[in-house]
Amino acid sequence: MSEHDVTRLLGRVAAHTPHLDVDVSGVVDVGRRRVRRRRLTAGGATATVLVAALWLGQGPGRLGDQEVSPASVTWEVEEETTVDVLERINAERGRWTQPAMEEIRSLSVTKGPQGSSATYVVDGVEQTVEGETMAGGADLFVGEGVTVVLWRTAPGAKRDVNLVPYVSETSSEMTGSLEIDGADLSYWITVGASNYRPEEIIFHNGHQVWTASGQVATTVQLRDGDAEVTGFDLPQVPMIGIVDGETLGGVGQSARRAEDYTVARVPSEAVFARQVRMGQTQVGQEREVVDVGPAVPTEELPSADLVLFDWEGDDYSDVQWSADAITWHAQNQDDAAETTVQPGPVDPGGMVRLLDETYVVALDQHDWPELRKEDGSVFLSVSDEKGVIADGGAVMWREDWWPWSPRNYVYFAVGEERLPPVADGAELQDVVTVSGPAGVVTLGAVPARDG
Amino acid sequence: MRREQEDSFVEFATSVKPWLLTTAWMLSADRHAAEDLVQETLVRVYLKWSRVGREQPVAYARRVLANLHTDRWRRTRREVLVEEPHEGATGSVDAEVVDVIRALQSLGPRERESVVLRHYLDLSEKQTAETMGVSVGAVKGYTSRGLAALRATLKEDDHV
């Protein structure tokens, strides 16, 4: 059975498709509702009102298509209690595994209805600090070189939490949980950072994300090939990141690489993104794109888009984005930085841009690719009723109506993937290869010059 | 969304609906799942219409449909292919069509996707790779295995 037979058989199957239908007006109604819901999650005051309703325990809410019930994380006590936290941690975890943590010789917390304090010994010096209340009612103790956060473990949350802002100095962190008088508490201890004062705790349950203050993240599913993660956005933190099962992490301006996937953050105007492999260059020269991966649709979040790439290889270290899959921009560049290599070969049905005009790739009567304008008229064809006209040539047109006005050129080479140098040494731009069953045609343009 | 943008989306959705539904049915072998897949696909295209509407909405719709199909079989980790081939208008069943449907159902999800995209929608290997979110090499492999399995199944039914 040939591939042609398969195509024929599938065509017959298509002709016998049962009666199926989708109500397009219903699609529009659903789309409008989702747009309104997204505006509620991304907006300012309105979102704050909804978050406050959740925080006050008025029942589970539904924001951004998620359903979580953020609740207070305050460790509440009826009478003053003093706990040797360090002893409890050592009992449950064993010896400290990070040398910096061994600087702490003791750590105890006193908690009562009127307030809290922490006493610890670091480098032989005892310090007592007053407790503060941070987001969600967590207890915060900020001392010289030590920061401790204690909170009642959030129901349903994974043990992996993030405190924001992140510590900017080199330091050691330890996080975990312990039980004190029947209360399930979680702790975070940072040693080595001076006056580190986190403002928010980020929780997740593997696919939903929320904060101690009650904000609920907008989430999207990211997938490519066999890779799949949940992307999230907390505009008011602000934080954009991913949840991959047990772990949560932020995605900054550089792509985040895991063992078998890469996640990148791209501007909101992006529709597609791709990984690219840059070539080796001499010192002082700009790197060029030597290969590109497949274009992957981006997923929209209120603050930016995220995109996930299944593993392409360590060489594909850069990311580009595009609004039309034709003009590509480097991930972190604000200006349109067109690459010299357009994705190719471009098959029939695809589009190419030459000198700021878009043409559709079609097939002529001999199955060679030809370029058509948006109105369907042929811009460039390499064959006529007798066959291929020539191995190469150019299409030219004047910039203006007078006979001596400068000319634009589009050069082409039939059956070749590169163009020969232009006679007067002009530099080719918009170089692209288009393909059809009969073969490939490579094109390049030279814009009209003054004079 | 402005009214004229919404009108252009309605025109687009109406024009692509037939082949989207056929593709979704070939992929899922379940008419209800096919309608759900296409409805969700079109809703997602609607949400991005201001961006994709001017450029490559057909390619975007194909990609969304393929992703949603992948979501569906990953969510269940198995496919319950219970759709029985329906009778034609005359009340008779086209034996060849029935056999091809059953042969498609016997393929793995990725192989079925690749064969349908390549040989029903007539996409190139590169377009198929972009739709499925995999490399061209992976498409070659999925297509090759899918066609081999189809040949083996249909040969048993003497369609070769």
PDB file of C-alpha atoms in Angstrom, chain A residues 326 346-352 359-363 369-370 435, chain B residues 55-56 58-59 62 127:
ATOM      1  CA  ILE A 326       8.077  35.162   9.705  1.00  0.00           C
ATOM      2  CA  VAL A 346       8.913  27.375   3.079  1.00  0.00           C
ATOM      3  CA  ASP A 347       6.318  24.978   1.723  1.00  0.00           C
ATOM      4  CA  PRO A 348       3.257  25.788  -0.374  1.00  0.00           C
ATOM      5  CA  GLY A 349       0.711  27.620   1.740  1.00  0.00           C
ATOM      6  CA  GLY A 350       3.430  29.335   3.740  1.00  0.00           C
ATOM      7  CA  MET A 351       4.318  32.998   3.515  1.00  0.00           C
ATOM      8  CA  VAL A 352       7.530  34.874   2.878  1.00  0.00           C
ATOM      9  CA  TYR A 359       3.807  36.738  -0.585  1.00  0.00           C
ATOM     10  CA  VAL A 360       2.147  33.345  -0.448  1.00  0.00           C
ATOM     11  CA  VAL A 361       4.020  30.281  -1.697  1.00  0.00           C
ATOM     12  CA  ALA A 362       1.949  28.350  -4.248  1.00  0.00           C
ATOM     13  CA  LEU A 363       2.652  25.777  -6.962  1.00  0.00           C
ATOM     14  CA  PRO A 369       7.025  26.916  -6.109  1.00  0.00           C
ATOM     15  CA  GLU A 370       5.869  30.367  -7.153  1.00  0.00           C
ATOM     16  CA  SER A 435      10.013  24.464  -2.008  1.00  0.00           C
TER      17      SER A 435
ATOM     18  CA  GLU B  55      -1.283  35.977  10.167  1.00  0.00           C
ATOM     19  CA  GLN B  56      -1.628  32.190  10.318  1.00  0.00           C
ATOM     20  CA  VAL B  58      -5.196  27.982  10.159  1.00  0.00           C
ATOM     21  CA  ALA B  59      -1.794  26.801  11.379  1.00  0.00           C
ATOM     22  CA  ARG B  62      -4.239  22.978  13.794  1.00  0.00           C
ATOM     23  CA  GLN B 127       4.356  21.687   9.188  1.00  0.00           C
TER      24      GLN B 127
END
